[in-house]
mmCIF file of C-alpha atoms in Angstrom:
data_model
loop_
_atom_site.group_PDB
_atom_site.id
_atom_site.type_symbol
_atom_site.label_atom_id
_atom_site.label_comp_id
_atom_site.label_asym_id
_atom_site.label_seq_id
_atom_site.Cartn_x
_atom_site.Cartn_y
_atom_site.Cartn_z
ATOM 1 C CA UNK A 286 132.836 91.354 71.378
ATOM 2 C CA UNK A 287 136.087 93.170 70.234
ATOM 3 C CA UNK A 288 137.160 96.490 71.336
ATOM 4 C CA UNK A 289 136.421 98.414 67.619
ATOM 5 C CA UNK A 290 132.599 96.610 67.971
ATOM 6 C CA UNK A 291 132.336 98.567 70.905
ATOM 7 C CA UNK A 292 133.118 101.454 69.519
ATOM 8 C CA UNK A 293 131.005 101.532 66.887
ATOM 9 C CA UNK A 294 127.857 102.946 67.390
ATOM 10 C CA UNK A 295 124.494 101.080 68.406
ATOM 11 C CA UNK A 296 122.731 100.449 65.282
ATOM 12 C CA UNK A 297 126.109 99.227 63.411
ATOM 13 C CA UNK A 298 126.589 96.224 65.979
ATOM 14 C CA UNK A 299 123.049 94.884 65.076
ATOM 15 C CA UNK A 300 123.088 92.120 62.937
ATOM 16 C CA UNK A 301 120.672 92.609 59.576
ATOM 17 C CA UNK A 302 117.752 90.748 61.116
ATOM 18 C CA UNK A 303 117.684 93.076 64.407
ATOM 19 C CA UNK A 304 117.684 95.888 62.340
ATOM 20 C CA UNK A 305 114.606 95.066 60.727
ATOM 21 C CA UNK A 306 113.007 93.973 63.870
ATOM 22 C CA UNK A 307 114.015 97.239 65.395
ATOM 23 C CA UNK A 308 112.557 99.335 62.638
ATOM 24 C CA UNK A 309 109.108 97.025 62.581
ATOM 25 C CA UNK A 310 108.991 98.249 65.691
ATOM 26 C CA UNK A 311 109.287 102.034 65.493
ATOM 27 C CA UNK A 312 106.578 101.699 62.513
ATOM 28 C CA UNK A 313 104.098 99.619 64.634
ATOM 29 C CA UNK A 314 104.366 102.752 67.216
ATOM 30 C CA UNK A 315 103.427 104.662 64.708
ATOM 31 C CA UNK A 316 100.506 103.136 63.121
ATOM 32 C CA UNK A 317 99.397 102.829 66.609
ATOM 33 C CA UNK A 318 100.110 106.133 67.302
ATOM 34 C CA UNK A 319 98.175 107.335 64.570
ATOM 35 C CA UNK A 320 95.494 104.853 65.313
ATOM 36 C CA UNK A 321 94.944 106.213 68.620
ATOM 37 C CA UNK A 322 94.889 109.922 67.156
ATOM 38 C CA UNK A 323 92.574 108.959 64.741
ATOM 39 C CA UNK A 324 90.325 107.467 67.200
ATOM 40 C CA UNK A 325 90.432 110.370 69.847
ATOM 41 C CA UNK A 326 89.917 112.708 66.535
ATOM 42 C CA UNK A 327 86.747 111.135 66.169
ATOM 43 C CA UNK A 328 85.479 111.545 69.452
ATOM 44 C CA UNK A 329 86.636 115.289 70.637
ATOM 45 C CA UNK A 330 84.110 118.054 69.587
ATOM 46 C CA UNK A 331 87.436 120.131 68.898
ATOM 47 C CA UNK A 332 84.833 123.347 69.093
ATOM 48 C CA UNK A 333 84.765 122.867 72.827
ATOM 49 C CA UNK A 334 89.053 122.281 72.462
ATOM 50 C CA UNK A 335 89.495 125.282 70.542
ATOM 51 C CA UNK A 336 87.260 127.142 72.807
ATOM 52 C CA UNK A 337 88.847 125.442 76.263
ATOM 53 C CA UNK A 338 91.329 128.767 77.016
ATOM 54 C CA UNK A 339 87.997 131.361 76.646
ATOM 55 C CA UNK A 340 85.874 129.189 78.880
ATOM 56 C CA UNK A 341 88.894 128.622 81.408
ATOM 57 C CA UNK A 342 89.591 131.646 81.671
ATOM 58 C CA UNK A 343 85.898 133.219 82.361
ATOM 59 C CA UNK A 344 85.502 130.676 84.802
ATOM 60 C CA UNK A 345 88.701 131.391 86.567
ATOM 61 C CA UNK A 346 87.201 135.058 86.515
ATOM 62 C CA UNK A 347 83.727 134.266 87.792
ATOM 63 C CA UNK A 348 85.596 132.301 91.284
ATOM 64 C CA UNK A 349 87.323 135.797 92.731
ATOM 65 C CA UNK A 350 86.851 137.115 94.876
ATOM 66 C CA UNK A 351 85.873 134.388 97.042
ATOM 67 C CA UNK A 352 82.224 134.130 98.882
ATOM 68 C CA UNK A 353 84.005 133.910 102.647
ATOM 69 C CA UNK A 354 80.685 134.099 104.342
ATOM 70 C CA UNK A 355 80.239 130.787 103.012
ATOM 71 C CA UNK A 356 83.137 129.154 104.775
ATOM 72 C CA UNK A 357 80.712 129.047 108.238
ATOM 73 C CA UNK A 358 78.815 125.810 106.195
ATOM 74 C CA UNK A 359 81.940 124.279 105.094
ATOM 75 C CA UNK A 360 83.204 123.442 108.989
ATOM 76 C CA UNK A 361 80.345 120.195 109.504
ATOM 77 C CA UNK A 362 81.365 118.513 105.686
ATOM 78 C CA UNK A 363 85.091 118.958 106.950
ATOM 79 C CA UNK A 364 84.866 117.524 110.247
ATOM 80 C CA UNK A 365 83.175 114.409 108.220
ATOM 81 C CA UNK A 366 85.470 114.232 106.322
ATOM 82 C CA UNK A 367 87.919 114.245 108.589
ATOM 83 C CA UNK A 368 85.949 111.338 110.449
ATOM 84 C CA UNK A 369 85.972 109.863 107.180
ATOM 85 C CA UNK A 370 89.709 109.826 106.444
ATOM 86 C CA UNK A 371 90.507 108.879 110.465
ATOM 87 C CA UNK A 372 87.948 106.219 110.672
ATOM 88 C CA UNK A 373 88.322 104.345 107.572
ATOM 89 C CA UNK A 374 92.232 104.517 107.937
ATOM 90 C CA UNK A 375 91.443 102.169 111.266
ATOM 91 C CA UNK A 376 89.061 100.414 109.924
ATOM 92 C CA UNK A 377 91.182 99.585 106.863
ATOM 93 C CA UNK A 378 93.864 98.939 109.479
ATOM 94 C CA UNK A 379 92.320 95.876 111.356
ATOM 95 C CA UNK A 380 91.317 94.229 108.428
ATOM 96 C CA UNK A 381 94.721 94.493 107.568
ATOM 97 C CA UNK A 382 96.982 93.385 109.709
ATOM 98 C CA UNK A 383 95.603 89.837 110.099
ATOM 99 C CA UNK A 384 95.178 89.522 106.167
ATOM 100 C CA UNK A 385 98.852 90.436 106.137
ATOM 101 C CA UNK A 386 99.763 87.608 108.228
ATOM 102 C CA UNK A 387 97.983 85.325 105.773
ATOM 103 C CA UNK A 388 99.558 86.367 103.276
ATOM 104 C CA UNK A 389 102.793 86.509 104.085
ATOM 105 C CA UNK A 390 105.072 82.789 103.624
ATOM 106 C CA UNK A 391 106.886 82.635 106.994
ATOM 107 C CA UNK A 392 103.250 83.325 109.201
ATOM 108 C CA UNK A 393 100.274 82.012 106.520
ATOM 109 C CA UNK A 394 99.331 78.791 108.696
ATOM 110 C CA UNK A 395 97.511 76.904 105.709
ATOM 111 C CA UNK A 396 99.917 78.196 102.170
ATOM 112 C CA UNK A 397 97.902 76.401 100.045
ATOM 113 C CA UNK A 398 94.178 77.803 101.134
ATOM 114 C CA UNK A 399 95.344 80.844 103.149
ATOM 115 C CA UNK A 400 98.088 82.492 101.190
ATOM 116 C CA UNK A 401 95.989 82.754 97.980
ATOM 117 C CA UNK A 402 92.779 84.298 99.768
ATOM 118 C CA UNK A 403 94.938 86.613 101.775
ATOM 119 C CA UNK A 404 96.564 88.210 98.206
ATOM 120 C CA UNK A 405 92.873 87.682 96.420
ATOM 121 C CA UNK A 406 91.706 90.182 99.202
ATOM 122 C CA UNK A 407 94.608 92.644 98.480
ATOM 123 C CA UNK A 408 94.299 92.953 95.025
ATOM 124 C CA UNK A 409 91.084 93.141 94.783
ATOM 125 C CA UNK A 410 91.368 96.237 97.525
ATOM 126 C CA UNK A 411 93.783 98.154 95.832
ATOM 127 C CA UNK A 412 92.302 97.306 91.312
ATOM 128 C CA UNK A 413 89.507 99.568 92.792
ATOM 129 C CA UNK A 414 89.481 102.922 93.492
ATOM 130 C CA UNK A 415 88.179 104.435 96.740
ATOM 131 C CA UNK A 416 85.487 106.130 94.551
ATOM 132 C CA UNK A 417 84.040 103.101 92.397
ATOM 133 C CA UNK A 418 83.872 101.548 96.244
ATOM 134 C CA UNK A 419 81.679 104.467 96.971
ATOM 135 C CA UNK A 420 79.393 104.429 94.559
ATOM 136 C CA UNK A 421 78.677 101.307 95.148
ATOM 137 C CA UNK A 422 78.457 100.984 99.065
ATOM 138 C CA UNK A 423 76.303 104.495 98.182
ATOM 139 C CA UNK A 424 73.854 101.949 95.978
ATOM 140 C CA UNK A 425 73.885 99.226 99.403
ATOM 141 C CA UNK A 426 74.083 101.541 102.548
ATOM 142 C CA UNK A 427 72.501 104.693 101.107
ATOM 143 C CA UNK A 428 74.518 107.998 100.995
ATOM 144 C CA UNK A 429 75.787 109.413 103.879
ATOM 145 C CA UNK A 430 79.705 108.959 105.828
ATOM 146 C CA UNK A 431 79.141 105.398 106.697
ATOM 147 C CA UNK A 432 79.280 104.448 102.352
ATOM 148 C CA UNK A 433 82.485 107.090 102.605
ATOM 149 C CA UNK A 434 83.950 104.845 105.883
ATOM 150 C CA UNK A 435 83.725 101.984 104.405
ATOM 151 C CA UNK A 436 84.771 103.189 100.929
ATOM 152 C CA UNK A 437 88.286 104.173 102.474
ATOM 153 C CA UNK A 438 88.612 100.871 104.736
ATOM 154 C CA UNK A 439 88.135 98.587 101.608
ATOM 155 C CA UNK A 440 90.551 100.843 99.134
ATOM 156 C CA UNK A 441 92.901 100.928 102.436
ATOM 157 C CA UNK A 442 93.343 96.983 103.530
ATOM 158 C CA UNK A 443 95.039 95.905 99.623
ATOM 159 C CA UNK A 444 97.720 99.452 100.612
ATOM 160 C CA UNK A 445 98.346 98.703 104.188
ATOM 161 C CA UNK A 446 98.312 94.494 103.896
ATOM 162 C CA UNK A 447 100.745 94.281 100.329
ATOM 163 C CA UNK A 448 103.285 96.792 102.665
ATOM 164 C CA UNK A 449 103.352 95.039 105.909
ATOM 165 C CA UNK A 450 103.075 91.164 104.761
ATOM 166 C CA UNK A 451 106.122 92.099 102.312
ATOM 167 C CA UNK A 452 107.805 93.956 105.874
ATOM 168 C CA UNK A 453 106.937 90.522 107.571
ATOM 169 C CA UNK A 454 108.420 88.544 105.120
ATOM 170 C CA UNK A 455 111.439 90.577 105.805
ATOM 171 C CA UNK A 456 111.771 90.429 109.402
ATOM 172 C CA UNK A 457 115.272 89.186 110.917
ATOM 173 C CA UNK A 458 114.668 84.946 111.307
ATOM 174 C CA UNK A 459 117.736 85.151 113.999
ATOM 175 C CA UNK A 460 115.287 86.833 116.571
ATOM 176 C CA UNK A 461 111.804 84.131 115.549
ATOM 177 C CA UNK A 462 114.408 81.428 115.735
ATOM 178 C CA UNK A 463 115.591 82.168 119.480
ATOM 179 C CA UNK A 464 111.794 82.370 120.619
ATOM 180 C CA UNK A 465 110.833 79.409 118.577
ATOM 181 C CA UNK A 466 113.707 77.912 120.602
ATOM 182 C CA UNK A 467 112.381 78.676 123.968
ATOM 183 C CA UNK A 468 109.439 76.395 122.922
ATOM 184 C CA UNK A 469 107.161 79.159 122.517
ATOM 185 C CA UNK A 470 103.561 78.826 120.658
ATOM 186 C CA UNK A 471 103.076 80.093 116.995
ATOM 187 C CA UNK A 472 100.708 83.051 118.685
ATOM 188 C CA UNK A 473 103.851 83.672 121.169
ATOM 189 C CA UNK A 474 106.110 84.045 118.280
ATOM 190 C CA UNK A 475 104.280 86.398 116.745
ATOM 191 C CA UNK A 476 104.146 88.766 119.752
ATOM 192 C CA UNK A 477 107.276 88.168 120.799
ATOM 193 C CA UNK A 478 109.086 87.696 117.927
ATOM 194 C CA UNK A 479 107.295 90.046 114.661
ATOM 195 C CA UNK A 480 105.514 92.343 115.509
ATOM 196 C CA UNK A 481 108.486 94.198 117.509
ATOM 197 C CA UNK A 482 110.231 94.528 114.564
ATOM 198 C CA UNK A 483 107.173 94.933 111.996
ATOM 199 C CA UNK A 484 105.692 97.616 114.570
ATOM 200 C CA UNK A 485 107.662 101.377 112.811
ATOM 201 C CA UNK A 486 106.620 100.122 109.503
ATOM 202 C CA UNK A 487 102.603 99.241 111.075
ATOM 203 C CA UNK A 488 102.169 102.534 112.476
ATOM 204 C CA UNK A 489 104.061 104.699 109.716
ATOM 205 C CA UNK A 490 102.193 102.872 106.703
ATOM 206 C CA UNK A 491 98.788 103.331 108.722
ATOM 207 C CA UNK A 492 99.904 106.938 109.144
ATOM 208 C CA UNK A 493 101.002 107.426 105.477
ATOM 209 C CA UNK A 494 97.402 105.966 104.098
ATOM 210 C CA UNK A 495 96.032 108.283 106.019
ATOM 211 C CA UNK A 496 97.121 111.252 105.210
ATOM 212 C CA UNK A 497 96.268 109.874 101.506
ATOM 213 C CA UNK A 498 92.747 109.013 102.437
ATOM 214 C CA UNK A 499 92.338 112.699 103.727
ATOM 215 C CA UNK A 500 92.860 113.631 99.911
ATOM 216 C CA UNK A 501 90.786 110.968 98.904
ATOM 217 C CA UNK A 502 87.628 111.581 101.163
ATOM 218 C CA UNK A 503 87.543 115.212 100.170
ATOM 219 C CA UNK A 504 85.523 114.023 96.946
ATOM 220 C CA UNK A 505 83.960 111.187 97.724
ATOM 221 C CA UNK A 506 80.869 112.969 98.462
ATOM 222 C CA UNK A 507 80.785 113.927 94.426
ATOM 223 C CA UNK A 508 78.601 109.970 94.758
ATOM 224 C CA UNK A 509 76.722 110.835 98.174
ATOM 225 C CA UNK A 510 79.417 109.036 100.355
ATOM 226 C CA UNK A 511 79.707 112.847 103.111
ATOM 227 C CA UNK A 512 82.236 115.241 103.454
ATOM 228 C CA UNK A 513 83.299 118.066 101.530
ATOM 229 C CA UNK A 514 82.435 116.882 97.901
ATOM 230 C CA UNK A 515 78.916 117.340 98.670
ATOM 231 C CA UNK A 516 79.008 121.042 99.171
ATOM 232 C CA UNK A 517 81.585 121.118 96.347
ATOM 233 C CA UNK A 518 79.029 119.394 94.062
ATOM 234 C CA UNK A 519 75.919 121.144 94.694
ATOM 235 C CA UNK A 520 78.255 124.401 94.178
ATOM 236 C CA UNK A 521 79.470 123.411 90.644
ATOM 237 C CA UNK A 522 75.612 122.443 89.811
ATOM 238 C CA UNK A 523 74.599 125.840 90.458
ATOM 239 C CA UNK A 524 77.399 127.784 89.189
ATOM 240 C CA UNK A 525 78.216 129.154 92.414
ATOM 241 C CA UNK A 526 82.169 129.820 91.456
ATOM 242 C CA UNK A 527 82.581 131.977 94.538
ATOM 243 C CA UNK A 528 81.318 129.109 96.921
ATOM 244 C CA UNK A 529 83.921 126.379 94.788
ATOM 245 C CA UNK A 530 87.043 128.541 95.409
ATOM 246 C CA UNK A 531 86.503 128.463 99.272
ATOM 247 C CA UNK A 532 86.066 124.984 99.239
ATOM 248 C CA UNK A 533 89.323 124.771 97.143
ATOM 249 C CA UNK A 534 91.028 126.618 99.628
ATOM 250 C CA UNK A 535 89.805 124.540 102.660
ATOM 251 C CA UNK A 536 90.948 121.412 100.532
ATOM 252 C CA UNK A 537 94.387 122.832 100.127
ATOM 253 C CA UNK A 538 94.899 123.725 104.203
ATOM 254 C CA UNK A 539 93.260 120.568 105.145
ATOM 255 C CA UNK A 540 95.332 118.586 102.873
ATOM 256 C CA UNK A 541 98.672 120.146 104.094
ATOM 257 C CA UNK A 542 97.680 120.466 107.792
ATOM 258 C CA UNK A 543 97.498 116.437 107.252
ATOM 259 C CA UNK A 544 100.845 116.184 105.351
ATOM 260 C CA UNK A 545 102.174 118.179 108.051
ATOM 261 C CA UNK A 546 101.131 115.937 111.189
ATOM 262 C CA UNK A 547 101.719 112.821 109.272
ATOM 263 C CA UNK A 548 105.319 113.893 108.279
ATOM 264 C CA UNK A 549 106.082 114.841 112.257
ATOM 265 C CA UNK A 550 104.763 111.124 113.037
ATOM 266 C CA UNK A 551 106.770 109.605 110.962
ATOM 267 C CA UNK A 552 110.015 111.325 112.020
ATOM 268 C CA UNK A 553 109.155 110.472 115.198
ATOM 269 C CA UNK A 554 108.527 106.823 114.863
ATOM 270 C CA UNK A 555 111.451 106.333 112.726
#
């Protein structure tokens, strides 16, 4: 392309048949655009829209001041969820790790058969939210923190296994190839050879799901799965705005108490 082509601006260097492509384009965003509008048009009660800054706003009114006597009930739902969040991150964890290994090229031992079932199991992990998982194990295990535990392991083995068998498929080949060299088993390799160098991205991907689960378990008992979304749902069902601002506010600390720690962990490891 000469020099004066390049100077001219974009839509003069496009030939008479990009031009046309480029403005079918533009007007196929815009029918679908207007599509779309049309569509949501039809389906918002635009009473309730119009009406959305009143009702905010005398809701917002009916939460202060907050019901702190209520905050003594609130300390058993955030210690499960807490359990929740800790227990599910380890949980999530084991299952983890050795689907990682499957999946990744340079440690699956069968590529054909393993490989595929290892990255079957991560997707299907992390298309469903930790939520969906707990209405479900809610339906199978009944409600309680057990649905929530196992709600968080299952959303938490597709986060942790996609980091570490991409970290494992990274790992330095110099250092497998000298242990490989002292006629070491496949197992020895591993231990020897891997998991030294996968170990800072194990332990600060476990830590970093769970301070992510901690904000995730705070509303998993909205479906019956424990913690704090229970007494945050039976709060909104009553109207008892007072009682929902606490639990807000407990949300908030616990949620930044738990970026906090996880942030000092992961300085420290790396």
């Amino acid at each position: 392309m000469s020099r004066s082509a390049l100077n001219m601006p974009v839509w003069r260097q496009r030939t008479t048949k990009q031009q046309w492509l480029s403005w079918g384009l533009w007007l196929l965003a815009v029918c679908l655009f207007a599509w779309a509008w049309r569509v949501i048009s039809d389906q918002t009660i635009w009473e309730f829209a119009w009406d959305a800054p009143t009702a905010g706003w005398d809701m917002l009114s009916r939460m202060f001041p907050p019901r702190w006597a209520y905050l003594a009930q609130l300390w058993q739902p955030l210690w499960d969820t807490l359990n929740i969040a800790t227990l599910g991150t380890a949980l999530g964890a084991l299952i983890a790790i050795p689907v990682a290994f499957l999946a990744a090229r340079n440690t699956t031992p069968w590529p054909w058969l393993s490989r595929p079932a290892a990255l079957f199991i991560i997707v299907s992990s992390r298309s469903i939210n930790s939520l969906i998982w707990a209405m479900l194990l809610v339906t199978i295990l009944g409600p309680g923190v057990l649905a929530g535990i196992f709600a968080i392991a299952l959303r938490s083995v597709g986060f942790i296994g996609k980091l570490l068998y991409e970290s494992i498929e990274e790992v330095d080949p110099k250092q497998v190839e000298a242990i490989v060299a002292t006629g070491a088993s496949s197992a020895q390799v591993v231990m020897m050879a891997i998991i030294p160098q996968l170990l800072p991205t194990m332990v600060g991907t476990t830590v970093y799901r769970w301070d992510i689960n901690i904000r995730e378990s705070t509303v998993l008992g909205i479906v019956g799965a424990g913690g704090l979304g229970l007494p945050l749902m039976a709060s909104v069902d009553t109207l008892a705005w007072p009682q929902v601002t606490v639990i807000f506010i407990m949300i908030l600390f616990t949620v930044w108490l738990a970026e906090v720690v996880s942030n000092r962990i992961r300085q420290r490891i790396i």
